[in-house]
Amino acid sequence: MDIKQLKFLIALDETRHFGQAAARCHITQPTLSMRLRSLEEELELPLVNRGQRFESFTAPGERVLAWARTVLAAYDGLYAEAAACRGHLVGTLRLGVVPLSSFDPLPLMQRLHQLHPNLRFELSALSSEQILEQLASNQLDLGVSYLDRLDGERFDSLALAKTRMGLLYDHRHFSFGEDPLSWESLIELPLGLLTSGMHFRQSIDHNFHSRGLNPLPLLQTDAVHQLLQAVHGGFCCAIMPLDGGLETLTEHLRLHPIAEAKTLARLGLIMRRSAPHSALAEACFAAYQKIIEAS
């Protein structure tokens, strides 16, 4: 067994396609299949259900896959740790962020890239549950998620500023005065909202329902980009983080403050406590702590 076989296994899990997995690993498909069969023979376990194409992983294959991710993360972490001991950071920082977070990762990435030019970044939009799961399984180095249900014994966190809300709209289709909007006034507007299972939507619902209001959204979606497209087209307005910078995406978008509008829970930058610790995660955590202290 070698580390490349584990990389091939993970690539197959992420693509669910033998040809795409081979292309990602810069090898031919027959080579990928041969190396995976060699791994199965060594472990004396069937790992992949094969037909004309990839079908699924076997139950033992799923368990081996989880170990493969842990081993590969430790392998990458070892090289990153050695580089950190030499005063350098290398590798890829894996950061997961909840949708519609008011956290802007750009200043952090710019700061780290200036200090460590060989550092690369992988940014994923994930639910709060997915972020905690992937932090725990070492699939992420850091996460930005809500702190209301965070297990403080398993994770370290840096609380971020409270998320304020505003109304995102296209000024070619809507116009508002200078005063903050009331929740009562939003009821009269064509609203586009995230679906009800998403954390940011729960805060929106709480603000409406605590005032005895029941909105009837014109559009509901779990895709942020589709919501932004609908707003830009004048189809609807959307309640968004006030400090997320979304109004800068095009010259026509505007964000108007909403009175007494904050999310139920604060966001935080989260890092796994259990070993092995990622040198990249620790450096990023410390760098953002300095950004908070300087602001």
PDB file of N, CA and C in Angstrom, residues 2-40 47-48 50 53-54 57:
ATOM      1  N   ASP A   2       0.494   2.256  -0.814  1.00  0.00           N
ATOM      2  CA  ASP A   2       1.220   3.515  -0.777  1.00  0.00           C
ATOM      3  C   ASP A   2       0.215   4.663  -0.779  1.00  0.00           C
ATOM      4  N   ILE A   3       0.709   5.855  -0.545  1.00  0.00           N
ATOM      5  CA  ILE A   3      -0.163   7.009  -0.372  1.00  0.00           C
ATOM      6  C   ILE A   3      -0.934   7.325  -1.655  1.00  0.00           C
ATOM      7  N   LYS A   4      -0.367   6.997  -2.819  1.00  0.00           N
ATOM      8  CA  LYS A   4      -1.055   7.285  -4.070  1.00  0.00           C
ATOM      9  C   LYS A   4      -2.337   6.480  -4.201  1.00  0.00           C
ATOM     10  N   GLN A   5      -2.308   5.233  -3.744  1.00  0.00           N
ATOM     11  CA  GLN A   5      -3.519   4.421  -3.811  1.00  0.00           C
ATOM     12  C   GLN A   5      -4.650   5.050  -2.993  1.00  0.00           C
ATOM     13  N   LEU A   6      -4.304   5.619  -1.864  1.00  0.00           N
ATOM     14  CA  LEU A   6      -5.313   6.276  -1.036  1.00  0.00           C
ATOM     15  C   LEU A   6      -5.830   7.536  -1.723  1.00  0.00           C
ATOM     16  N   LYS A   7      -4.934   8.254  -2.402  1.00  0.00           N
ATOM     17  CA  LYS A   7      -5.363   9.428  -3.170  1.00  0.00           C
ATOM     18  C   LYS A   7      -6.309   9.027  -4.296  1.00  0.00           C
ATOM     19  N   PHE A   8      -6.021   7.893  -4.947  1.00  0.00           N
ATOM     20  CA  PHE A   8      -6.893   7.416  -6.021  1.00  0.00           C
ATOM     21  C   PHE A   8      -8.277   7.072  -5.468  1.00  0.00           C
ATOM     22  N   LEU A   9      -8.299   6.455  -4.307  1.00  0.00           N
ATOM     23  CA  LEU A   9      -9.563   6.064  -3.683  1.00  0.00           C
ATOM     24  C   LEU A   9     -10.406   7.297  -3.351  1.00  0.00           C
ATOM     25  N   ILE A  10      -9.770   8.310  -2.816  1.00  0.00           N
ATOM     26  CA  ILE A  10     -10.486   9.535  -2.458  1.00  0.00           C
ATOM     27  C   ILE A  10     -10.959  10.265  -3.716  1.00  0.00           C
ATOM     28  N   ALA A  11     -10.135  10.276  -4.755  1.00  0.00           N
ATOM     29  CA  ALA A  11     -10.533  10.911  -6.012  1.00  0.00           C
ATOM     30  C   ALA A  11     -11.763  10.219  -6.596  1.00  0.00           C
ATOM     31  N   LEU A  12     -11.822   8.907  -6.483  1.00  0.00           N
ATOM     32  CA  LEU A  12     -12.979   8.165  -6.979  1.00  0.00           C
ATOM     33  C   LEU A  12     -14.226   8.512  -6.168  1.00  0.00           C
ATOM     34  N   ASP A  13     -14.074   8.688  -4.879  1.00  0.00           N
ATOM     35  CA  ASP A  13     -15.211   9.073  -4.036  1.00  0.00           C
ATOM     36  C   ASP A  13     -15.711  10.466  -4.410  1.00  0.00           C
ATOM     37  N   GLU A  14     -14.812  11.384  -4.707  1.00  0.00           N
ATOM     38  CA  GLU A  14     -15.211  12.765  -4.989  1.00  0.00           C
ATOM     39  C   GLU A  14     -15.795  12.939  -6.389  1.00  0.00           C
ATOM     40  N   THR A  15     -15.384  12.093  -7.333  1.00  0.00           N
ATOM     41  CA  THR A  15     -15.886  12.224  -8.705  1.00  0.00           C
ATOM     42  C   THR A  15     -16.970  11.205  -9.037  1.00  0.00           C
ATOM     43  N   ARG A  16     -16.945  10.045  -8.329  1.00  0.00           N
ATOM     44  CA  ARG A  16     -17.888   8.949  -8.606  1.00  0.00           C
ATOM     45  C   ARG A  16     -17.819   8.510 -10.070  1.00  0.00           C
ATOM     46  N   HIS A  17     -16.605   8.579 -10.629  1.00  0.00           N
ATOM     47  CA  HIS A  17     -16.423   8.237 -12.039  1.00  0.00           C
ATOM     48  C   HIS A  17     -14.957   7.838 -12.240  1.00  0.00           C
ATOM     49  N   PHE A  18     -14.732   6.642 -12.796  1.00  0.00           N
ATOM     50  CA  PHE A  18     -13.362   6.149 -12.932  1.00  0.00           C
ATOM     51  C   PHE A  18     -12.527   7.061 -13.842  1.00  0.00           C
ATOM     52  N   GLY A  19     -13.095   7.468 -14.976  1.00  0.00           N
ATOM     53  CA  GLY A  19     -12.340   8.298 -15.907  1.00  0.00           C
ATOM     54  C   GLY A  19     -12.001   9.659 -15.325  1.00  0.00           C
ATOM     55  N   GLN A  20     -12.973  10.279 -14.644  1.00  0.00           N
ATOM     56  CA  GLN A  20     -12.720  11.593 -14.059  1.00  0.00           C
ATOM     57  C   GLN A  20     -11.719  11.501 -12.905  1.00  0.00           C
ATOM     58  N   ALA A  21     -11.814  10.424 -12.124  1.00  0.00           N
ATOM     59  CA  ALA A  21     -10.857  10.233 -11.029  1.00  0.00           C
ATOM     60  C   ALA A  21      -9.445  10.064 -11.577  1.00  0.00           C
ATOM     61  N   ALA A  22      -9.316   9.304 -12.664  1.00  0.00           N
ATOM     62  CA  ALA A  22      -7.998   9.100 -13.282  1.00  0.00           C
ATOM     63  C   ALA A  22      -7.444  10.424 -13.812  1.00  0.00           C
ATOM     64  N   ALA A  23      -8.308  11.205 -14.470  1.00  0.00           N
ATOM     65  CA  ALA A  23      -7.861  12.500 -15.009  1.00  0.00           C
ATOM     66  C   ALA A  23      -7.413  13.425 -13.892  1.00  0.00           C
ATOM     67  N   ARG A  24      -8.143  13.414 -12.781  1.00  0.00           N
ATOM     68  CA  ARG A  24      -7.770  14.277 -11.659  1.00  0.00           C
ATOM     69  C   ARG A  24      -6.408  13.876 -11.108  1.00  0.00           C
ATOM     70  N   CYS A  25      -6.107  12.582 -11.140  1.00  0.00           N
ATOM     71  CA  CYS A  25      -4.835  12.090 -10.597  1.00  0.00           C
ATOM     72  C   CYS A  25      -3.729  12.041 -11.646  1.00  0.00           C
ATOM     73  N   HIS A  26      -4.045  12.474 -12.889  1.00  0.00           N
ATOM     74  CA  HIS A  26      -3.058  12.549 -13.979  1.00  0.00           C
ATOM     75  C   HIS A  26      -2.500  11.173 -14.333  1.00  0.00           C
ATOM     76  N   ILE A  27      -3.397  10.180 -14.345  1.00  0.00           N
ATOM     77  CA  ILE A  27      -3.018   8.832 -14.771  1.00  0.00           C
ATOM     78  C   ILE A  27      -4.108   8.322 -15.712  1.00  0.00           C
ATOM     79  N   THR A  28      -3.861   7.163 -16.334  1.00  0.00           N
ATOM     80  CA  THR A  28      -4.871   6.580 -17.212  1.00  0.00           C
ATOM     81  C   THR A  28      -5.899   5.812 -16.375  1.00  0.00           C
ATOM     82  N   GLN A  29      -7.076   5.611 -16.969  1.00  0.00           N
ATOM     83  CA  GLN A  29      -8.113   4.871 -16.250  1.00  0.00           C
ATOM     84  C   GLN A  29      -7.695   3.429 -15.951  1.00  0.00           C
ATOM     85  N   PRO A  30      -7.064   2.698 -16.902  1.00  0.00           N
ATOM     86  CA  PRO A  30      -6.616   1.334 -16.566  1.00  0.00           C
ATOM     87  C   PRO A  30      -5.630   1.317 -15.392  1.00  0.00           C
ATOM     88  N   THR A  31      -4.747   2.315 -15.330  1.00  0.00           N
ATOM     89  CA  THR A  31      -3.799   2.374 -14.207  1.00  0.00           C
ATOM     90  C   THR A  31      -4.536   2.580 -12.895  1.00  0.00           C
ATOM     91  N   LEU A  32      -5.532   3.480 -12.890  1.00  0.00           N
ATOM     92  CA  LEU A  32      -6.321   3.707 -11.679  1.00  0.00           C
ATOM     93  C   LEU A  32      -7.006   2.425 -11.237  1.00  0.00           C
ATOM     94  N   SER A  33      -7.654   1.741 -12.169  1.00  0.00           N
ATOM     95  CA  SER A  33      -8.369   0.504 -11.835  1.00  0.00           C
ATOM     96  C   SER A  33      -7.410  -0.559 -11.311  1.00  0.00           C
ATOM     97  N   MET A  34      -6.241  -0.664 -11.952  1.00  0.00           N
ATOM     98  CA  MET A  34      -5.253  -1.667 -11.529  1.00  0.00           C
ATOM     99  C   MET A  34      -4.757  -1.380 -10.109  1.00  0.00           C
ATOM    100  N   ARG A  35      -4.480  -0.107  -9.803  1.00  0.00           N
ATOM    101  CA  ARG A  35      -3.957   0.234  -8.484  1.00  0.00           C
ATOM    102  C   ARG A  35      -5.022   0.021  -7.398  1.00  0.00           C
ATOM    103  N   LEU A  36      -6.281   0.290  -7.725  1.00  0.00           N
ATOM    104  CA  LEU A  36      -7.344   0.068  -6.745  1.00  0.00           C
ATOM    105  C   LEU A  36      -7.581  -1.426  -6.513  1.00  0.00           C
ATOM    106  N   ARG A  37      -7.498  -2.215  -7.577  1.00  0.00           N
ATOM    107  CA  ARG A  37      -7.626  -3.671  -7.395  1.00  0.00           C
ATOM    108  C   ARG A  37      -6.465  -4.212  -6.569  1.00  0.00           C
ATOM    109  N   SER A  38      -5.286  -3.660  -6.771  1.00  0.00           N
ATOM    110  CA  SER A  38      -4.127  -4.069  -5.976  1.00  0.00           C
ATOM    111  C   SER A  38      -4.359  -3.758  -4.494  1.00  0.00           C
ATOM    112  N   LEU A  39      -4.972  -2.609  -4.218  1.00  0.00           N
ATOM    113  CA  LEU A  39      -5.292  -2.247  -2.835  1.00  0.00           C
ATOM    114  C   LEU A  39      -6.311  -3.222  -2.251  1.00  0.00           C
ATOM    115  N   GLU A  40      -7.306  -3.586  -3.037  1.00  0.00           N
ATOM    116  CA  GLU A  40      -8.312  -4.546  -2.567  1.00  0.00           C
ATOM    117  C   GLU A  40      -7.668  -5.895  -2.253  1.00  0.00           C
ATOM    118  N   LEU A  47     -13.670  -3.180  -2.213  1.00  0.00           N
ATOM    119  CA  LEU A  47     -13.896  -1.788  -1.817  1.00  0.00           C
ATOM    120  C   LEU A  47     -14.907  -1.076  -2.708  1.00  0.00           C
ATOM    121  N   VAL A  48     -14.980  -1.506  -3.986  1.00  0.00           N
ATOM    122  CA  VAL A  48     -15.790  -0.795  -4.970  1.00  0.00           C
ATOM    123  C   VAL A  48     -16.746  -1.761  -5.648  1.00  0.00           C
ATOM    124  N   ARG A  50     -18.516  -2.528  -8.896  1.00  0.00           N
ATOM    125  CA  ARG A  50     -18.289  -2.165 -10.288  1.00  0.00           C
ATOM    126  C   ARG A  50     -19.338  -2.811 -11.179  1.00  0.00           C
ATOM    127  N   ARG A  53     -19.814   0.826 -15.131  1.00  0.00           N
ATOM    128  CA  ARG A  53     -19.156   2.032 -14.615  1.00  0.00           C
ATOM    129  C   ARG A  53     -19.155   1.957 -13.095  1.00  0.00           C
ATOM    130  N   PHE A  54     -18.630   2.983 -12.452  1.00  0.00           N
ATOM    131  CA  PHE A  54     -18.638   3.030 -10.987  1.00  0.00           C
ATOM    132  C   PHE A  54     -20.079   3.026 -10.481  1.00  0.00           C
ATOM    133  N   PHE A  57     -19.368   2.459  -3.339  1.00  0.00           N
ATOM    134  CA  PHE A  57     -18.404   1.780  -2.482  1.00  0.00           C
ATOM    135  C   PHE A  57     -19.131   0.706  -1.689  1.00  0.00           C
TER     136      PHE A  57
END
